[in-house]
Amino acid sequence: MRIAALFVSLALALAACAPTVPTLGADGKPLPKVYRIGMGDKARIQYRMLDSVNALRRAAGAAEVELDPNLTAAAATHARDMSVQNRPWHFGSDGSSPIDRVRRAGYDGTLLGENISETYETELETLAAWMEQPDTRRVIVAPEARKMGFSWYQENNGKIWWTLVMGD
């Protein structure tokens, strides 16, 4: 009995050491792992993004920004609307522009820019991708920015529609 238990324990230990083989897509690359956002993750994700944006802004010599509820409402509305339209673009299904959406949400400052993304990546991977592109980087480190709105919509399949809005 002890020998059988020893062999079972040994087999389990060896199985735990076996390398995991990632599932590969048609292109031979590993398929992305779905980043699931839970109901209780909203504040954690928003403040992690805010902290990361502010670190990047400090490094660029720009003042920090703060989350604005009206800009965040405009970002949330657009993230969901992009999902409905099934395309990442800056126009709403009703023809609205980013300026229209921030006004509707009650923001009375000046809109400085909007970054959007359709991805399965985390908010920090998305921020890194935005920082690699000159136009989206400009929105993030705009010297006159003082307010930020940030939100997302995640579909059942895991796809995430991210929207970041900056205002003065």
mmCIF file of C-alpha atoms in Angstrom:
data_model
loop_
_atom_site.group_PDB
_atom_site.id
_atom_site.type_symbol
_atom_site.label_atom_id
_atom_site.label_comp_id
_atom_site.label_asym_id
_atom_site.label_seq_id
_atom_site.Cartn_x
_atom_site.Cartn_y
_atom_site.Cartn_z
ATOM 1 C CA MET A 1 0.000 0.000 0.000
ATOM 2 C CA ARG A 2 2.825 2.405 0.885
ATOM 3 C CA ILE A 3 4.627 1.608 -2.342
ATOM 4 C CA ALA A 4 1.471 2.264 -4.374
ATOM 5 C CA ALA A 5 0.971 5.611 -2.597
ATOM 6 C CA LEU A 6 4.614 6.464 -3.281
ATOM 7 C CA PHE A 7 4.215 5.707 -7.005
ATOM 8 C CA VAL A 8 0.999 7.748 -7.219
ATOM 9 C CA SER A 9 2.711 10.689 -5.474
ATOM 10 C CA LEU A 10 5.705 10.393 -7.792
ATOM 11 C CA ALA A 11 3.454 10.287 -10.863
ATOM 12 C CA LEU A 12 1.570 13.382 -9.722
ATOM 13 C CA ALA A 13 4.813 15.234 -9.045
ATOM 14 C CA LEU A 14 6.162 14.367 -12.487
ATOM 15 C CA ALA A 15 2.890 15.392 -14.143
ATOM 16 C CA ALA A 16 3.120 18.791 -12.446
ATOM 17 C CA CYS A 17 6.587 19.268 -13.949
ATOM 18 C CA ALA A 18 5.438 18.542 -17.503
ATOM 19 C CA PRO A 19 5.686 21.594 -19.762
ATOM 20 C CA THR A 20 2.406 23.098 -20.905
ATOM 21 C CA VAL A 21 2.002 23.385 -24.644
ATOM 22 C CA PRO A 22 0.219 26.578 -25.723
ATOM 23 C CA THR A 23 -2.649 26.308 -28.160
ATOM 24 C CA LEU A 24 -1.451 27.641 -31.500
ATOM 25 C CA GLY A 25 -3.396 29.641 -34.035
ATOM 26 C CA ALA A 26 -3.378 29.207 -37.822
ATOM 27 C CA ASP A 27 -0.309 31.467 -38.006
ATOM 28 C CA GLY A 28 1.658 29.175 -35.673
ATOM 29 C CA LYS A 29 1.695 31.726 -32.872
ATOM 30 C CA PRO A 30 0.218 31.031 -29.439
ATOM 31 C CA LEU A 31 -3.388 32.086 -29.102
ATOM 32 C CA PRO A 32 -3.883 34.907 -26.604
ATOM 33 C CA LYS A 33 -5.122 34.059 -23.139
ATOM 34 C CA VAL A 34 -8.437 35.764 -22.540
ATOM 35 C CA TYR A 35 -8.166 38.580 -19.993
ATOM 36 C CA ARG A 36 -11.427 38.387 -18.064
ATOM 37 C CA ILE A 37 -12.564 41.462 -16.188
ATOM 38 C CA GLY A 38 -14.744 40.714 -13.188
ATOM 39 C CA MET A 39 -17.567 42.828 -11.804
ATOM 40 C CA GLY A 40 -15.425 43.949 -8.845
ATOM 41 C CA ASP A 41 -12.410 44.935 -10.954
ATOM 42 C CA LYS A 42 -13.632 48.335 -12.177
ATOM 43 C CA ALA A 43 -11.951 50.623 -9.629
ATOM 44 C CA ARG A 44 -8.749 48.559 -9.568
ATOM 45 C CA ILE A 45 -8.376 48.713 -13.347
ATOM 46 C CA GLN A 46 -9.274 52.401 -13.599
ATOM 47 C CA TYR A 47 -6.806 53.422 -10.907
ATOM 48 C CA ARG A 48 -4.059 51.157 -12.266
ATOM 49 C CA MET A 49 -4.500 52.886 -15.633
ATOM 50 C CA LEU A 50 -4.564 56.327 -13.991
ATOM 51 C CA ASP A 51 -1.357 55.570 -12.060
ATOM 52 C CA SER A 52 0.334 54.277 -15.212
ATOM 53 C CA VAL A 53 -0.758 57.258 -17.317
ATOM 54 C CA ASN A 54 0.487 59.638 -14.615
ATOM 55 C CA ALA A 55 3.853 57.858 -14.431
ATOM 56 C CA LEU A 56 4.214 58.246 -18.211
ATOM 57 C CA ARG A 57 3.147 61.888 -18.013
ATOM 58 C CA ARG A 58 5.675 62.622 -15.244
ATOM 59 C CA ALA A 59 8.418 61.012 -17.347
ATOM 60 C CA ALA A 60 7.391 63.280 -20.235
ATOM 61 C CA GLY A 61 7.427 66.368 -17.997
ATOM 62 C CA ALA A 62 3.636 66.796 -17.967
ATOM 63 C CA ALA A 63 1.380 67.372 -14.969
ATOM 64 C CA GLU A 64 -0.655 64.500 -13.576
ATOM 65 C CA VAL A 65 -4.314 64.038 -14.519
ATOM 66 C CA GLU A 66 -7.259 62.912 -12.423
ATOM 67 C CA LEU A 67 -10.195 60.694 -13.304
ATOM 68 C CA ASP A 68 -13.251 62.664 -14.302
ATOM 69 C CA PRO A 69 -16.659 60.972 -13.950
ATOM 70 C CA ASN A 70 -18.140 62.750 -16.976
ATOM 71 C CA LEU A 71 -15.236 61.833 -19.247
ATOM 72 C CA THR A 72 -15.383 58.279 -17.905
ATOM 73 C CA ALA A 73 -19.120 58.133 -18.693
ATOM 74 C CA ALA A 74 -18.400 59.291 -22.262
ATOM 75 C CA ALA A 75 -15.648 56.650 -22.556
ATOM 76 C CA ALA A 76 -17.954 53.891 -21.275
ATOM 77 C CA THR A 77 -20.708 54.876 -23.710
ATOM 78 C CA HIS A 78 -18.323 54.805 -26.644
ATOM 79 C CA ALA A 79 -16.669 51.516 -25.657
ATOM 80 C CA ARG A 80 -20.048 49.777 -25.649
ATOM 81 C CA ASP A 81 -21.108 51.494 -28.866
ATOM 82 C CA MET A 82 -17.949 50.344 -30.678
ATOM 83 C CA SER A 83 -18.854 46.786 -29.680
ATOM 84 C CA VAL A 84 -22.365 47.223 -31.073
ATOM 85 C CA GLN A 85 -20.895 48.562 -34.333
ATOM 86 C CA ASN A 86 -18.178 45.876 -34.260
ATOM 87 C CA ARG A 87 -15.489 48.320 -35.314
ATOM 88 C CA PRO A 88 -12.999 50.536 -33.529
ATOM 89 C CA TRP A 89 -13.538 54.069 -34.705
ATOM 90 C CA HIS A 90 -14.208 57.469 -33.241
ATOM 91 C CA PHE A 91 -17.782 57.930 -34.471
ATOM 92 C CA GLY A 92 -20.827 56.717 -32.592
ATOM 93 C CA SER A 93 -23.571 54.661 -34.177
ATOM 94 C CA ASP A 94 -25.687 57.834 -34.068
ATOM 95 C CA GLY A 95 -22.989 59.798 -35.941
ATOM 96 C CA SER A 96 -21.668 61.418 -32.756
ATOM 97 C CA SER A 97 -18.091 62.608 -32.481
ATOM 98 C CA PRO A 98 -15.935 62.413 -29.335
ATOM 99 C CA ILE A 99 -16.783 66.096 -28.724
ATOM 100 C CA ASP A 100 -20.517 65.325 -28.901
ATOM 101 C CA ARG A 101 -20.158 62.447 -26.433
ATOM 102 C CA VAL A 102 -18.220 64.377 -23.785
ATOM 103 C CA ARG A 103 -20.740 67.244 -24.019
ATOM 104 C CA ARG A 104 -23.669 64.818 -23.638
ATOM 105 C CA ALA A 105 -21.949 63.355 -20.580
ATOM 106 C CA GLY A 106 -21.810 66.816 -18.998
ATOM 107 C CA TYR A 107 -18.118 67.609 -19.415
ATOM 108 C CA ASP A 108 -17.661 71.368 -19.831
ATOM 109 C CA GLY A 109 -13.907 71.438 -20.470
ATOM 110 C CA THR A 110 -12.113 71.025 -23.774
ATOM 111 C CA LEU A 111 -11.685 67.559 -25.250
ATOM 112 C CA LEU A 112 -8.006 67.005 -26.074
ATOM 113 C CA GLY A 113 -8.240 63.563 -27.595
ATOM 114 C CA GLU A 114 -9.654 60.057 -27.532
ATOM 115 C CA ASN A 115 -7.745 56.763 -27.763
ATOM 116 C CA ILE A 116 -9.596 53.577 -28.644
ATOM 117 C CA SER A 117 -8.690 49.934 -28.990
ATOM 118 C CA GLU A 118 -10.263 46.603 -29.900
ATOM 119 C CA THR A 119 -8.221 43.831 -28.310
ATOM 120 C CA TYR A 120 -7.966 40.878 -25.963
ATOM 121 C CA GLU A 121 -5.076 42.563 -24.134
ATOM 122 C CA THR A 122 -4.993 44.049 -20.654
ATOM 123 C CA GLU A 123 -5.316 47.758 -20.009
ATOM 124 C CA LEU A 124 -1.551 48.071 -19.488
ATOM 125 C CA GLU A 125 -0.728 46.211 -22.702
ATOM 126 C CA THR A 126 -3.174 48.522 -24.468
ATOM 127 C CA LEU A 127 -1.541 51.586 -22.886
ATOM 128 C CA ALA A 128 1.873 50.345 -24.046
ATOM 129 C CA ALA A 129 0.543 49.941 -27.593
ATOM 130 C CA TRP A 130 -0.907 53.472 -27.484
ATOM 131 C CA MET A 131 2.452 54.832 -26.321
ATOM 132 C CA GLU A 132 4.172 53.281 -29.363
ATOM 133 C CA GLN A 133 2.091 55.354 -31.803
ATOM 134 C CA PRO A 134 2.807 59.095 -32.075
ATOM 135 C CA ASP A 135 -0.840 60.186 -32.390
ATOM 136 C CA THR A 136 -2.156 58.183 -29.425
ATOM 137 C CA ARG A 137 0.953 58.967 -27.363
ATOM 138 C CA ARG A 138 0.270 62.702 -27.919
ATOM 139 C CA VAL A 139 -3.182 62.301 -26.372
ATOM 140 C CA ILE A 140 -1.758 60.579 -23.272
ATOM 141 C CA VAL A 141 1.049 63.075 -22.613
ATOM 142 C CA ALA A 142 -0.739 66.247 -23.803
ATOM 143 C CA PRO A 143 0.744 68.975 -21.585
ATOM 144 C CA GLU A 144 -2.560 70.790 -21.159
ATOM 145 C CA ALA A 145 -4.474 67.671 -20.007
ATOM 146 C CA ARG A 146 -5.796 67.720 -16.433
ATOM 147 C CA LYS A 147 -8.680 65.237 -16.635
ATOM 148 C CA MET A 148 -8.963 61.681 -17.905
ATOM 149 C CA GLY A 149 -11.863 59.389 -18.617
ATOM 150 C CA PHE A 150 -11.237 55.682 -19.006
ATOM 151 C CA SER A 151 -13.564 52.754 -19.509
ATOM 152 C CA TRP A 152 -14.166 49.574 -21.497
ATOM 153 C CA TYR A 153 -16.728 47.065 -22.599
ATOM 154 C CA GLN A 154 -15.942 43.346 -22.601
ATOM 155 C CA GLU A 155 -17.899 41.005 -24.844
ATOM 156 C CA ASN A 156 -18.775 37.452 -23.783
ATOM 157 C CA ASN A 157 -16.012 36.104 -26.061
ATOM 158 C CA GLY A 158 -13.426 38.137 -24.107
ATOM 159 C CA LYS A 159 -12.849 40.914 -26.653
ATOM 160 C CA ILE A 160 -12.379 44.263 -24.930
ATOM 161 C CA TRP A 161 -13.173 47.676 -26.364
ATOM 162 C CA TRP A 162 -11.050 50.265 -24.507
ATOM 163 C CA THR A 163 -11.630 54.023 -24.580
ATOM 164 C CA LEU A 164 -9.441 56.708 -22.971
ATOM 165 C CA VAL A 165 -10.465 60.366 -23.171
ATOM 166 C CA MET A 166 -8.356 63.374 -22.123
ATOM 167 C CA GLY A 167 -9.579 66.864 -21.349
ATOM 168 C CA ASP A 168 -8.220 70.103 -19.930
#
